[in-house]
């Protein structure tokens, strides 16, 4: 205890603190600070965060307040402190931690799951420690949070740990305010906590690590239960094992992520910058997209032609032990660690569900008996072209962190889009954005979407007054919005993309929005995706787009890029001069006249038209010989980026044409003609891919500059799945900056459809405010 200076001015203050202050060691921290400063009073968890009353000399109270902000525990975060003077209690002698307050609507923030901390790892590796090699060691500075919590306040009874009764030793730690595990809700040890076991056929073992190593070395696929769900693991140096995983998981094209034991192992596979190292070692422990070393030693089946590799470090003690078991068994302690699901389905979380769903894929299982309440896939992040971290999938480690805004409006629910779905709630300036849920066209993902919304409503007592949805009438999220009995607000897809960046950067607008993606429903009932918008959160004007092209076969064109290529060819050539000897024609395996007839049939007034930049990338990728068929949306475009490499290249020609006053079209027809000339000259596909990227960057920047000169707006926002393309984004940013334009990208939410819900919230707040203002004016008119 510090000695008091001569200060007879005693006060008592009540503090209400909001932020991440539950389950992160905040109360024992406050207790220790109060004891150290000789203060009396109390602290308890409530449904807003924590409440504190503290009494003592003014100097001590001021130092206490300073320490709250400067010495907070690693996982704690204070967002707001409300402080007021209250009456002094004369006979109070101590500072105490009281029981949590029950019974009011909860608004306390739930902390995302955090990777195992260094102190716990030291104990786990200490043979003399009672938690030696215990796979579920944790404390208030680490461990599961969001994936095990069922309600707030965050007490053990409200988590999936409620079934595990603490032994006397664990209970003493839990009750001791000076212990690192004071009120660590998942606290446990080998005597009283969850257990891990290995299962293969009829074989069950409580010591899984030797059998896990044996299974990996023998080429088997092992399903491993982690923090937010199962992974499927195999030997990344074994071609047959990885190829078999691809076949059984029904994932022919997408690269697999890997988990490496430590940074040293990662650096033998990839280039790692300082910012990438910080992401790899952060408490969130996402999958980080890294540039591969040319001398990579992994099987080519892991990432194919990709120049990048998704890598993560172990984030649970179980993962640490599993990777340590492989230390001397493999060339590097690295395993394929991909989501435990079948293609397009949500990640599996339950033991019995895993044995049923993954039995066709996994040869063995590493189970544990700590239930997962909310499935939560791994997050994916990269260092973007502006040298800042950018989330590509926002999930474990980042959810349910809130996004603070200056918005005003009624409570809202935004249901996102169809692909890479996330939903969001808005209430009193805060956006509660969900974890990644996947593609809603899959029934299990749609069920997870519905369950997730219900969970957020219960967890935070959220009650929306409006539901915001995409304008597309065929999305399941739209159907859901229309069926739940709330007033609906429809938001155009690309406006939501642009608004998501505006929300992140607190931009009021208007901005020039470059919304480039694969698919989005336009108000003119065509498929948009190469859009230049003048936008605010209140509305938008479409000032430019790519020249629309027919989609042969409608949605089939998304997975069959040859269809978009054929549509472009039919616009350029007549039957008499059709390039029937084009390599693409041979790859498709159908007569050129059949393809040409199909293309001309849809080149009519009744065909579906698209202005999608993503589909243009697909068409060019098919033309230069990459793939006429794609195993997932965007594969051809990604292959085009991977092939292009780096370096300078002369752009192909293009045309920007004013179709009507205030609306321009970017016409790629000259580009396609010169590209075909390159193809027939035998130009390298990598050179053509690079020239194409330079062309799109220059055309986009020229279009933005034209809009700037016309309207005087110099803020340019880039959003939509196409801007995940690192090369295109870098080239475009360079061009825009050279023209004196200010640029803004997504970072907190993905530029793909995983960020739509945030944009929908921003637009929806303005729409709802307008509706309420109109209702008020109507009432005022009626009342005279």
XYZ file of C-alpha atoms in Angstrom:
784
model
C 0.000 0.000 0.000
C 1.259 3.452 -0.883
C 1.648 5.936 1.971
C -0.917 8.740 1.794
C 0.376 12.290 1.446
C -1.138 14.781 3.857
C -4.490 15.016 2.099
C -7.612 15.098 4.214
C -9.941 15.631 1.244
C -11.663 12.252 0.975
C -14.133 11.524 -1.838
C -16.142 8.572 -3.079
C -16.729 8.050 -6.772
C -18.966 5.763 -8.772
C -17.541 4.563 -12.105
C -19.381 2.671 -14.822
C -16.979 1.222 -17.379
C -17.923 -0.128 -20.795
C -15.766 -2.088 -23.193
C -14.004 -5.458 -23.046
C -13.897 -5.652 -19.258
C -15.471 -9.037 -18.475
C -13.526 -12.274 -18.463
C -10.216 -10.521 -19.127
C -8.831 -10.123 -15.600
C -10.172 -6.606 -15.213
C -11.732 -6.982 -11.754
C -8.601 -8.443 -10.106
C -6.573 -5.721 -11.804
C -8.860 -3.076 -10.295
C -8.750 -4.877 -6.921
C -4.928 -4.859 -6.900
C -4.773 -1.173 -7.870
C -7.256 -0.233 -5.130
C -5.310 -2.265 -2.533
C -2.026 -0.714 -3.656
C -3.411 2.815 -3.315
C -5.187 2.148 -0.023
C -8.664 2.744 -1.463
C -11.905 1.173 -0.250
C -15.050 0.274 -2.166
C -16.230 -2.483 -4.466
C -16.447 -3.722 -8.079
C -18.819 -6.105 -9.842
C -19.758 -7.167 -13.365
C -23.050 -5.799 -14.616
C -24.845 -6.015 -17.943
C -23.138 -2.876 -19.237
C -19.573 -3.801 -18.274
C -18.374 -3.220 -14.705
C -19.501 -0.921 -11.897
C -17.039 0.443 -9.346
C -17.327 2.537 -6.222
C -14.027 3.699 -4.819
C -13.215 5.932 -1.848
C -10.069 7.668 -0.667
C -7.901 10.792 -0.931
C -8.105 12.830 -4.124
C -4.501 12.091 -5.125
C -5.152 8.336 -4.880
C -8.435 8.562 -6.793
C -6.734 10.477 -9.590
C -3.888 7.960 -9.765
C -6.442 5.108 -9.724
C -8.231 6.664 -12.716
C -4.937 7.072 -14.595
C -3.958 3.456 -13.942
C -7.306 2.205 -15.266
C -6.331 3.599 -18.650
C -2.585 2.964 -18.658
C -2.217 -0.458 -17.002
C -5.196 -2.453 -18.307
C -4.729 -6.244 -18.726
C -3.712 -7.516 -22.201
C -7.194 -8.495 -23.382
C -9.086 -5.625 -21.733
C -10.227 -2.535 -23.582
C -12.000 0.464 -22.059
C -14.349 2.235 -24.454
C -16.107 4.536 -21.996
C -15.879 5.642 -18.336
C -18.798 7.399 -16.682
C -17.773 8.878 -13.332
C -19.669 10.771 -10.629
C -19.206 11.754 -6.990
C -21.376 9.900 -4.450
C -21.843 9.979 -0.680
C -18.911 8.813 1.498
C -19.312 5.597 3.537
C -17.747 6.280 6.954
C -17.233 2.730 8.235
C -15.960 1.072 5.024
C -12.588 -0.633 5.578
C -11.797 -2.738 2.475
C -12.099 -2.951 -1.301
C -14.033 -6.076 -2.343
C -15.125 -7.889 -5.505
C -18.870 -8.483 -5.390
C -20.989 -10.999 -7.266
C -22.150 -10.123 -10.779
C -25.390 -8.206 -11.112
C -28.225 -10.135 -12.773
C -31.567 -9.178 -14.210
C -31.102 -6.230 -16.584
C -30.818 -6.093 -20.363
C -27.211 -6.985 -21.239
C -24.963 -4.637 -23.177
C -21.562 -5.807 -21.895
C -19.157 -6.664 -24.680
C -18.055 -10.250 -25.180
C -14.335 -10.675 -25.869
C -13.270 -12.616 -28.966
C -11.361 -15.864 -28.459
C -7.664 -15.274 -27.824
C -4.615 -17.451 -28.482
C -2.873 -19.193 -25.601
C -0.561 -16.773 -23.756
C 3.150 -17.190 -23.026
C 2.638 -17.640 -19.261
C 0.266 -20.557 -19.845
C 2.660 -22.097 -22.364
C 5.512 -21.904 -19.820
C 3.355 -23.742 -17.285
C 2.260 -26.310 -19.875
C 5.893 -27.085 -20.700
C 6.988 -27.292 -17.053
C 7.090 -30.951 -15.865
C 6.634 -29.772 -12.260
C 3.450 -27.825 -13.006
C 0.116 -29.512 -12.331
C -1.027 -28.504 -15.828
C 1.995 -30.023 -17.557
C 0.991 -30.869 -21.164
C -2.647 -30.066 -20.424
C -4.305 -29.153 -23.775
C -6.880 -26.801 -22.223
C -4.720 -24.586 -20.057
C -5.923 -20.967 -19.998
C -6.154 -17.851 -17.830
C -7.780 -14.424 -17.924
C -5.245 -13.356 -20.561
C -6.078 -16.090 -23.080
C -8.360 -18.883 -24.153
C -11.916 -19.356 -25.421
C -14.515 -16.621 -25.031
C -17.043 -16.070 -27.822
C -17.196 -19.709 -28.944
C -18.223 -20.980 -25.482
C -20.439 -18.160 -24.180
C -24.185 -18.687 -24.018
C -25.190 -15.424 -22.336
C -24.017 -12.467 -20.258
C -22.788 -11.493 -17.780
C -19.768 -13.586 -18.630
C -19.813 -16.060 -15.743
C -18.991 -19.767 -15.848
C -22.645 -20.751 -15.521
C -23.307 -18.940 -18.810
C -20.647 -20.889 -20.748
C -20.222 -24.426 -22.003
C -17.750 -24.918 -19.124
C -20.660 -25.018 -16.659
C -20.675 -28.834 -16.761
C -17.086 -29.039 -15.468
C -16.994 -28.616 -11.676
C -13.694 -27.128 -10.551
C -11.466 -29.124 -8.248
C -10.333 -27.478 -4.956
C -7.063 -26.254 -6.488
C -8.781 -24.647 -9.483
C -11.484 -23.190 -7.248
C -8.831 -21.537 -5.044
C -7.285 -19.895 -8.110
C -10.707 -18.827 -9.337
C -11.570 -17.219 -5.988
C -8.246 -15.458 -5.393
C -8.264 -11.842 -6.685
C -4.467 -11.870 -6.775
C -4.306 -14.972 -9.006
C -3.977 -14.815 -12.802
C -6.957 -17.164 -13.041
C -9.308 -15.190 -10.810
C -12.719 -15.635 -12.432
C -11.174 -17.125 -15.568
C -14.396 -18.820 -16.620
C -12.789 -21.679 -18.652
C -10.350 -22.402 -15.789
C -9.596 -26.123 -15.495
C -6.889 -28.710 -15.022
C -6.394 -32.400 -15.868
C -8.292 -33.382 -12.701
C -11.521 -31.470 -13.368
C -11.518 -30.080 -16.891
C -12.088 -31.135 -20.498
C -10.170 -34.057 -21.933
C -8.837 -34.864 -25.393
C -8.896 -38.283 -27.009
C -7.952 -39.950 -30.287
C -10.461 -42.083 -32.191
C -9.788 -44.297 -35.222
C -12.352 -46.963 -35.987
C -12.812 -48.928 -32.763
C -9.559 -47.575 -31.324
C -9.905 -44.866 -28.642
C -6.938 -43.432 -26.735
C -6.639 -40.738 -24.052
C -3.059 -40.033 -25.199
C -3.572 -38.808 -28.763
C -0.217 -37.314 -29.674
C 1.731 -40.424 -30.647
C -1.219 -41.781 -32.642
C -1.755 -38.389 -34.298
C 1.864 -38.358 -35.474
C 1.586 -41.920 -36.726
C -1.598 -41.096 -38.667
C -0.100 -37.978 -40.301
C 3.092 -39.804 -41.303
C 1.117 -42.679 -42.828
C -0.784 -40.299 -45.139
C -4.037 -40.318 -43.214
C -6.458 -37.406 -42.829
C -7.210 -36.432 -39.226
C -10.166 -34.311 -38.100
C -9.069 -32.127 -35.167
C -11.521 -30.320 -32.885
C -10.261 -26.802 -32.224
C -11.693 -23.615 -30.748
C -14.533 -22.769 -33.138
C -14.881 -26.058 -34.962
C -13.033 -28.967 -36.531
C -10.094 -28.831 -38.933
C -9.016 -31.470 -41.416
C -5.277 -32.076 -41.199
C -2.805 -34.040 -43.309
C 0.867 -34.187 -44.265
C 1.617 -31.206 -46.587
C 4.719 -32.932 -47.960
C 2.728 -35.984 -49.134
C 1.243 -35.479 -52.617
C -1.140 -38.396 -52.316
C -2.440 -37.361 -48.885
C -3.215 -33.804 -50.007
C -4.679 -34.968 -53.319
C -6.898 -37.425 -51.470
C -8.073 -34.668 -49.118
C -9.006 -32.566 -52.156
C -11.009 -35.393 -53.660
C -12.824 -36.372 -50.465
C -13.531 -32.797 -49.366
C -14.724 -31.978 -52.909
C -12.345 -29.021 -53.146
C -10.500 -29.303 -56.407
C -9.110 -25.807 -56.870
C -8.854 -23.639 -53.772
C -5.537 -23.707 -51.927
C -5.321 -25.171 -48.444
C -4.121 -23.249 -45.409
C -1.330 -24.681 -43.277
C -0.466 -24.416 -39.595
C 3.213 -24.089 -38.705
C 4.700 -24.730 -35.272
C 6.546 -21.412 -35.109
C 7.748 -18.402 -37.049
C 10.999 -20.141 -37.985
C 9.049 -22.818 -39.857
C 6.939 -20.160 -41.612
C 10.055 -18.318 -42.782
C 11.287 -21.454 -44.524
C 8.127 -21.438 -46.622
C 7.292 -17.760 -47.159
C 8.563 -14.198 -47.099
C 7.448 -12.562 -43.836
C 7.487 -8.784 -43.367
C 7.384 -7.068 -39.994
C 3.639 -6.376 -40.299
C 2.956 -9.945 -41.375
C 4.945 -11.245 -38.407
C 2.828 -9.068 -36.100
C -0.354 -10.535 -37.589
C 0.894 -14.117 -37.314
C 1.796 -13.636 -33.640
C -1.214 -11.492 -32.674
C -3.757 -12.690 -30.104
C -6.234 -13.127 -32.997
C -3.907 -15.615 -34.776
C -5.600 -15.408 -38.200
C -4.600 -17.177 -41.366
C -2.190 -14.723 -43.014
C -1.712 -14.719 -46.787
C 2.025 -14.664 -47.478
C 4.169 -14.702 -50.606
C 5.716 -18.121 -51.100
C 9.450 -18.679 -51.442
C 10.477 -19.913 -54.883
C 12.169 -22.907 -53.299
C 9.047 -24.056 -51.492
C 9.167 -27.667 -50.339
C 5.476 -28.320 -49.808
C 3.489 -30.581 -52.100
C 2.239 -28.750 -55.191
C -1.194 -30.055 -54.223
C -1.368 -27.650 -51.262
C -1.592 -24.384 -53.215
C -1.090 -25.277 -56.879
C -0.062 -22.310 -59.021
C -0.804 -19.776 -56.286
C 2.108 -17.513 -55.421
C 0.647 -17.058 -51.951
C 0.103 -19.407 -49.051
C -2.314 -19.087 -46.147
C -0.381 -19.712 -42.922
C -1.324 -19.611 -39.244
C 0.463 -20.345 -36.007
C -1.025 -22.568 -33.282
C -3.560 -20.663 -31.200
C -4.733 -23.271 -28.672
C -2.560 -25.366 -26.333
C -3.880 -28.462 -28.114
C -2.576 -27.150 -31.449
C 0.777 -26.388 -29.838
C 1.107 -29.953 -28.561
C 0.027 -31.468 -31.886
C 2.601 -29.444 -33.839
C 5.330 -30.182 -31.284
C 4.635 -33.890 -31.765
C 5.584 -33.459 -35.448
C 8.792 -31.526 -34.684
C 11.183 -34.310 -35.710
C 8.812 -36.362 -37.842
C 8.432 -34.079 -40.889
C 10.858 -31.919 -42.903
C 9.205 -28.972 -41.128
C 6.634 -28.988 -38.295
C 3.807 -27.921 -40.624
C 0.450 -29.521 -41.449
C -2.395 -28.773 -43.806
C -5.104 -27.353 -41.527
C -8.285 -26.627 -43.459
C -11.856 -26.120 -42.287
C -13.539 -29.309 -41.106
C -16.450 -29.379 -43.511
C -17.515 -30.610 -46.900
C -17.354 -28.115 -49.744
C -19.659 -25.088 -49.195
C -20.972 -26.381 -45.837
C -20.353 -24.693 -42.447
C -17.506 -25.868 -40.244
C -18.444 -28.850 -38.031
C -18.454 -28.301 -34.246
C -20.018 -31.301 -32.466
C -18.237 -34.618 -31.865
C -21.095 -36.812 -33.096
C -21.743 -34.465 -36.006
C -18.071 -34.679 -36.942
C -18.096 -38.485 -36.948
C -21.201 -38.470 -39.122
C -20.397 -35.624 -41.524
C -16.649 -36.150 -41.872
C -16.578 -39.952 -41.857
C -16.193 -39.954 -45.651
C -13.101 -37.717 -45.369
C -11.313 -38.349 -42.069
C -9.483 -41.561 -41.201
C -9.128 -40.538 -37.551
C -10.319 -37.907 -35.084
C -8.792 -35.839 -32.307
C -11.872 -35.032 -30.219
C -12.358 -33.190 -26.961
C -15.391 -32.864 -24.699
C -15.544 -29.076 -24.245
C -18.645 -28.095 -26.243
C -18.464 -25.349 -28.859
C -21.527 -23.137 -28.587
C -20.928 -20.933 -31.663
C -19.084 -22.246 -34.722
C -16.395 -19.812 -35.796
C -14.101 -20.414 -38.745
C -10.547 -19.087 -38.950
C -10.157 -15.469 -39.996
C -8.094 -14.607 -43.097
C -6.039 -11.438 -43.384
C -3.336 -9.995 -45.618
C -1.269 -6.852 -45.905
C -3.115 -4.938 -48.619
C -1.706 -2.803 -51.412
C -1.756 0.261 -49.129
C 0.503 -1.617 -46.674
C -2.242 -1.981 -44.056
C -3.849 -5.194 -42.721
C -7.007 -6.144 -44.597
C -9.455 -8.807 -43.461
C -10.668 -11.164 -46.168
C -12.712 -13.269 -43.746
C -13.674 -11.779 -40.389
C -14.360 -14.505 -37.871
C -12.444 -16.197 -35.019
C -10.365 -13.735 -33.005
C -12.138 -10.651 -34.360
C -15.784 -11.430 -33.589
C -17.784 -10.192 -31.729
C -15.701 -7.008 -31.453
C -18.020 -4.064 -32.135
C -17.562 -1.238 -34.637
C -18.193 2.215 -33.181
C -19.967 4.736 -35.409
C -21.358 8.262 -35.223
C -24.627 7.079 -36.745
C -27.980 7.955 -35.279
C -31.001 5.853 -35.996
C -33.353 3.164 -34.727
C -32.134 -0.391 -33.987
C -31.490 -2.299 -37.215
C -30.709 -5.792 -38.442
C -28.746 -6.027 -41.716
C -28.757 -9.499 -43.251
C -25.909 -9.154 -45.763
C -25.804 -10.958 -49.091
C -25.942 -14.524 -50.376
C -22.242 -15.387 -50.565
C -19.680 -15.089 -47.751
C -22.570 -13.986 -45.579
C -22.311 -11.980 -42.400
C -25.141 -10.175 -40.655
C -25.009 -7.125 -38.388
C -27.082 -5.370 -35.743
C -27.011 -1.648 -35.090
C -27.976 -0.132 -31.747
C -27.062 3.215 -30.148
C -24.044 3.944 -32.333
C -22.602 0.414 -32.175
C -22.479 -2.176 -34.961
C -22.423 -5.813 -33.837
C -21.060 -7.683 -36.868
C -21.309 -11.468 -37.000
C -18.706 -14.081 -37.800
C -18.354 -15.485 -41.329
C -21.269 -17.810 -42.099
C -20.595 -18.906 -45.682
C -22.854 -19.198 -48.706
C -26.537 -19.202 -47.781
C -27.524 -21.337 -50.765
C -26.257 -24.208 -48.612
C -29.028 -25.212 -46.198
C -26.689 -25.789 -43.248
C -25.170 -22.339 -43.730
C -28.654 -20.825 -43.881
C -29.547 -22.574 -40.606
C -26.328 -21.232 -39.029
C -27.323 -17.767 -40.269
C -30.713 -18.006 -38.543
C -29.196 -19.430 -35.356
C -26.523 -16.720 -35.318
C -29.097 -13.927 -35.509
C -31.083 -15.477 -32.654
C -27.884 -15.841 -30.583
C -26.920 -12.164 -31.026
C -30.452 -11.129 -30.067
C -30.209 -13.167 -26.854
C -26.605 -12.268 -26.065
C -27.064 -8.502 -26.290
C -30.854 -8.224 -25.976
C -30.981 -6.656 -29.423
C -34.379 -5.917 -30.896
C -34.404 -4.450 -34.396
C -37.101 -2.092 -35.633
C -36.114 -2.427 -39.324
C -34.393 -5.138 -41.348
C -32.020 -4.112 -44.152
C -31.404 -6.465 -47.063
C -29.871 -6.678 -50.519
C -31.997 -5.567 -53.450
C -31.638 -8.994 -55.108
C -35.079 -10.673 -54.864
C -33.634 -14.182 -55.127
C -31.250 -14.075 -52.162
C -32.224 -16.219 -49.176
C -31.209 -13.327 -46.941
C -33.832 -11.212 -48.743
C -36.435 -13.940 -48.264
C -35.568 -14.122 -44.564
C -35.881 -10.328 -44.234
C -39.295 -10.360 -45.843
C -40.587 -13.122 -43.582
C -39.661 -11.930 -40.070
C -42.383 -9.316 -39.765
C -40.298 -6.128 -39.617
C -40.388 -3.157 -42.013
C -37.825 -3.854 -44.750
C -35.259 -1.555 -46.351
C -33.721 -2.683 -49.665
C -30.156 -1.566 -50.414
C -28.390 -1.871 -53.747
C -25.468 -4.304 -53.574
C -22.690 -2.021 -54.841
C -23.908 0.967 -52.870
C -23.475 -1.237 -49.771
C -19.917 -2.118 -50.839
C -18.994 1.558 -51.146
C -20.789 2.403 -47.890
C -18.795 -0.252 -46.004
C -15.587 1.682 -46.721
C -17.273 4.981 -45.864
C -18.353 3.516 -42.516
C -14.828 2.313 -41.732
C -13.227 5.665 -42.533
C -16.092 7.833 -41.205
C -16.600 9.453 -44.605
C -19.728 11.526 -45.096
C -19.369 11.736 -48.866
C -20.010 12.201 -51.605
C -17.269 9.860 -52.778
C -16.375 8.269 -56.089
C -17.122 4.608 -55.460
C -15.321 1.989 -57.577
C -17.455 -1.082 -56.842
C -15.951 -4.001 -58.777
C -17.066 -7.578 -58.149
C -18.636 -10.616 -59.784
C -22.362 -10.244 -59.258
C -24.799 -7.696 -57.882
C -28.420 -6.979 -58.730
C -28.938 -3.604 -60.410
C -32.095 -1.485 -60.252
C -32.321 -1.841 -64.060
C -32.602 -5.640 -63.555
C -29.199 -6.318 -65.093
C -26.236 -7.808 -63.255
C -23.866 -5.074 -62.118
C -20.243 -5.449 -61.047
C -18.063 -2.855 -62.769
C -19.617 0.276 -61.310
C -18.536 3.848 -60.713
C -20.911 5.493 -58.259
C -21.229 8.941 -56.758
C -22.289 7.936 -53.277
C -23.246 9.121 -49.829
C -24.887 7.039 -47.116
C -28.198 8.577 -48.221
C -28.064 7.567 -51.883
C -26.020 7.084 -55.037
C -25.870 7.885 -58.719
C -24.401 5.465 -61.246
C -22.094 7.664 -63.323
C -20.171 4.952 -65.192
C -19.881 1.206 -65.687
C -18.276 -1.406 -67.858
C -20.066 -1.937 -71.161
C -22.689 -4.658 -70.487
C -22.152 -8.100 -72.029
C -24.653 -10.990 -72.280
C -24.197 -13.847 -69.792
C -24.455 -17.077 -71.754
C -26.383 -19.490 -69.553
C -26.995 -16.945 -66.791
C -25.411 -18.049 -63.517
C -23.645 -20.952 -65.287
C -21.231 -18.361 -66.652
C -19.870 -17.858 -63.114
C -18.301 -21.330 -63.080
C -17.782 -21.613 -66.831
C -15.619 -18.637 -67.874
C -15.623 -19.766 -71.527
C -19.199 -18.496 -71.735
C -18.179 -14.896 -70.986
C -15.268 -15.184 -73.421
C -17.627 -16.448 -76.124
C -20.059 -13.605 -75.538
C -17.236 -11.096 -76.093
C -16.082 -12.898 -79.249
C -19.602 -12.865 -80.685
C -19.732 -9.085 -80.236
C -16.480 -8.626 -82.164
C -16.589 -11.235 -84.948
C -19.115 -12.285 -87.540
C -19.618 -15.961 -88.398
C -17.475 -15.489 -91.457
C -14.362 -14.420 -89.559
C -14.900 -16.234 -86.216
C -11.492 -17.286 -84.744
C -12.216 -20.999 -84.747
C -8.568 -21.910 -84.196
C -8.469 -20.066 -80.855
C -6.904 -22.302 -78.144
C -9.985 -21.731 -75.994
C -12.165 -23.537 -78.561
C -9.988 -26.636 -78.365
C -10.080 -26.586 -74.540
C -13.877 -26.465 -74.408
C -14.175 -29.546 -76.577
C -17.187 -28.330 -78.571
C -17.344 -27.204 -82.232
C -16.712 -23.484 -82.715
C -19.948 -23.079 -84.635
C -21.907 -24.531 -81.707
C -20.308 -22.066 -79.286
C -20.805 -19.197 -81.704
C -24.478 -20.064 -82.240
C -25.024 -20.210 -78.488
C -23.371 -16.813 -78.023
C -25.413 -15.181 -80.774
C -28.614 -16.644 -79.437
C -28.187 -14.779 -76.154
C -26.999 -11.581 -77.865
C -30.577 -10.413 -77.994
C -32.890 -8.092 -76.121
C -34.050 -10.886 -73.801
C -30.603 -11.969 -72.600
C -29.205 -11.309 -69.116
C -26.666 -8.501 -69.324
C -23.778 -7.947 -66.947
C -21.370 -5.054 -66.427
C -19.291 -7.200 -64.035
C -15.546 -6.608 -63.793
C -15.201 -10.075 -62.255
C -16.763 -11.638 -65.351
C -14.401 -9.651 -67.601
C -11.463 -11.103 -65.652
C -12.974 -14.563 -66.138
C -13.322 -14.009 -69.888
C -9.732 -12.843 -70.323
C -8.414 -15.724 -68.207
C -10.278 -18.174 -70.441
C -9.056 -16.505 -73.641
C -5.375 -16.647 -72.657
C -5.718 -20.349 -71.886
C -5.956 -20.572 -68.098
C -9.223 -22.380 -67.456
C -12.500 -22.546 -69.361
C -14.120 -24.048 -66.255
C -13.814 -22.929 -62.613
C -14.295 -25.065 -59.521
C -15.312 -22.000 -57.495
C -16.371 -18.435 -58.205
C -13.444 -16.225 -59.138
C -10.926 -19.028 -59.707
C -10.161 -17.951 -63.290
C -9.663 -14.331 -62.200
C -7.339 -15.396 -59.378
C -5.332 -17.558 -61.788
C -5.003 -14.509 -64.033
C -3.513 -12.530 -61.143
C -1.177 -15.371 -60.130
C 0.067 -15.704 -63.718
C 0.668 -11.976 -64.207
C 3.495 -11.650 -61.730
C 5.061 -8.215 -61.301
C 6.737 -5.693 -63.553
C 5.946 -3.055 -66.125
C 3.858 -3.664 -69.226
C 2.193 -1.531 -71.852
C -1.599 -1.379 -71.429
C -3.967 -2.575 -74.129
C -6.226 0.081 -75.685
C -9.689 0.768 -74.292
C -12.462 3.303 -74.818
C -14.391 5.516 -72.396
C -17.563 6.743 -74.057
C -20.276 9.080 -72.766
C -23.536 7.252 -73.435
C -25.720 10.050 -72.124
C -25.243 13.175 -70.070
C -23.488 12.235 -66.839
C -23.120 8.519 -67.650
C -20.080 6.887 -69.255
C -19.230 3.351 -70.318
C -15.804 1.740 -70.173
C -15.600 -0.379 -73.313
C -13.029 -3.222 -73.277
C -13.627 -4.182 -76.940
C -10.318 -2.657 -78.160
C -8.570 -4.499 -75.328
C -10.029 -7.855 -76.408
C -9.073 -7.286 -80.067
C -5.436 -6.562 -79.213
C -5.365 -9.413 -76.708
C -6.482 -11.799 -79.464
C -3.736 -10.461 -81.700
C -1.230 -11.288 -78.936
C -2.700 -14.787 -78.620
C -2.294 -15.496 -82.340
C 1.257 -14.092 -82.251
C 2.058 -16.637 -79.545
C 2.661 -14.089 -76.808
C 3.324 -15.482 -73.340
C 0.133 -15.797 -71.246
C 1.968 -14.179 -68.302
C 2.741 -11.105 -70.418
C -0.873 -10.892 -71.585
C -2.165 -11.235 -68.016
C 0.168 -8.472 -66.830
C -0.823 -6.167 -69.708
C -4.472 -6.786 -68.879
C -3.958 -5.764 -65.232
C -2.187 -2.576 -66.292
C -5.044 -1.833 -68.697
C -7.775 -2.168 -66.080
C -5.797 -0.032 -63.615
C -5.246 2.722 -66.174
C -8.839 2.615 -67.468
C -10.231 2.748 -63.918
C -8.025 5.651 -62.875
C -8.839 7.547 -66.082
C -12.542 7.046 -65.419
C -12.206 8.252 -61.814
C -10.200 11.262 -62.947
C -12.887 12.139 -65.498
C -15.542 11.997 -62.769
C -13.337 14.135 -60.518
C -12.991 16.794 -63.208
C -16.732 16.709 -63.872
C -17.958 16.774 -60.252
C -14.993 18.038 -58.210
C -14.937 15.001 -55.860
C -11.451 13.688 -55.000
C -12.253 10.929 -52.455
C -12.153 7.536 -54.189
C -13.425 4.396 -52.451
C -12.505 0.902 -53.719
C -14.647 -2.048 -52.633
C -15.935 -5.358 -53.966
C -14.338 -8.759 -54.391
C -12.207 -7.737 -57.392
C -10.178 -5.472 -55.095
C -8.850 -8.549 -53.287
C -6.552 -8.708 -56.317
C -3.307 -7.361 -54.855
C -1.668 -6.558 -58.174
C -4.675 -4.709 -59.600
C -5.207 -2.762 -56.390
C -1.578 -1.657 -56.205
C -1.481 -0.588 -59.859
C -4.789 1.265 -59.531
C -3.774 3.051 -56.327
C -0.545 4.187 -57.998
C -2.520 5.563 -60.948
C -5.114 7.282 -58.747
C -2.463 8.873 -56.531
C -0.598 10.158 -59.599
C -3.799 11.986 -60.547
C -4.057 13.635 -57.134
C -6.965 11.537 -55.852
C -7.342 10.319 -52.251
C -8.062 6.611 -51.885
C -9.760 4.441 -49.271
C -9.925 0.630 -48.937
C -11.691 -1.830 -46.658
C -9.596 -3.015 -43.713
C -11.890 -3.816 -40.758
C -14.363 -5.748 -42.910
C -13.634 -7.654 -46.122
C -13.958 -5.948 -49.512
C -15.905 -9.012 -50.640
C -19.524 -9.713 -49.695
C -18.461 -10.361 -46.096
C -18.450 -6.564 -45.675
C -21.916 -5.885 -47.125
C -23.749 -5.928 -43.785
C -21.693 -2.999 -42.458
C -22.529 -0.949 -45.547
C -26.185 -1.936 -45.263
C -26.213 -0.636 -41.686
C -24.845 2.758 -42.757
C -27.362 3.175 -45.572
C -30.193 1.635 -43.541
C -29.727 4.098 -40.682
C -30.175 6.982 -43.089
C -33.177 5.364 -44.765
C -34.841 4.589 -41.429
C -34.186 8.103 -40.132
C -35.828 9.483 -43.265
C -38.839 7.252 -42.823
C -39.216 8.259 -39.182
C -38.885 11.948 -40.115
C -41.610 11.531 -42.742
C -43.851 9.782 -40.193
C -43.286 12.644 -37.745
C -44.158 15.219 -40.414
C -47.307 13.234 -41.252
C -48.341 13.240 -37.579
C -47.644 16.963 -37.300
C -49.754 17.658 -40.401
C -52.616 15.518 -39.086
C -52.475 17.325 -35.745
C -52.611 20.695 -37.488
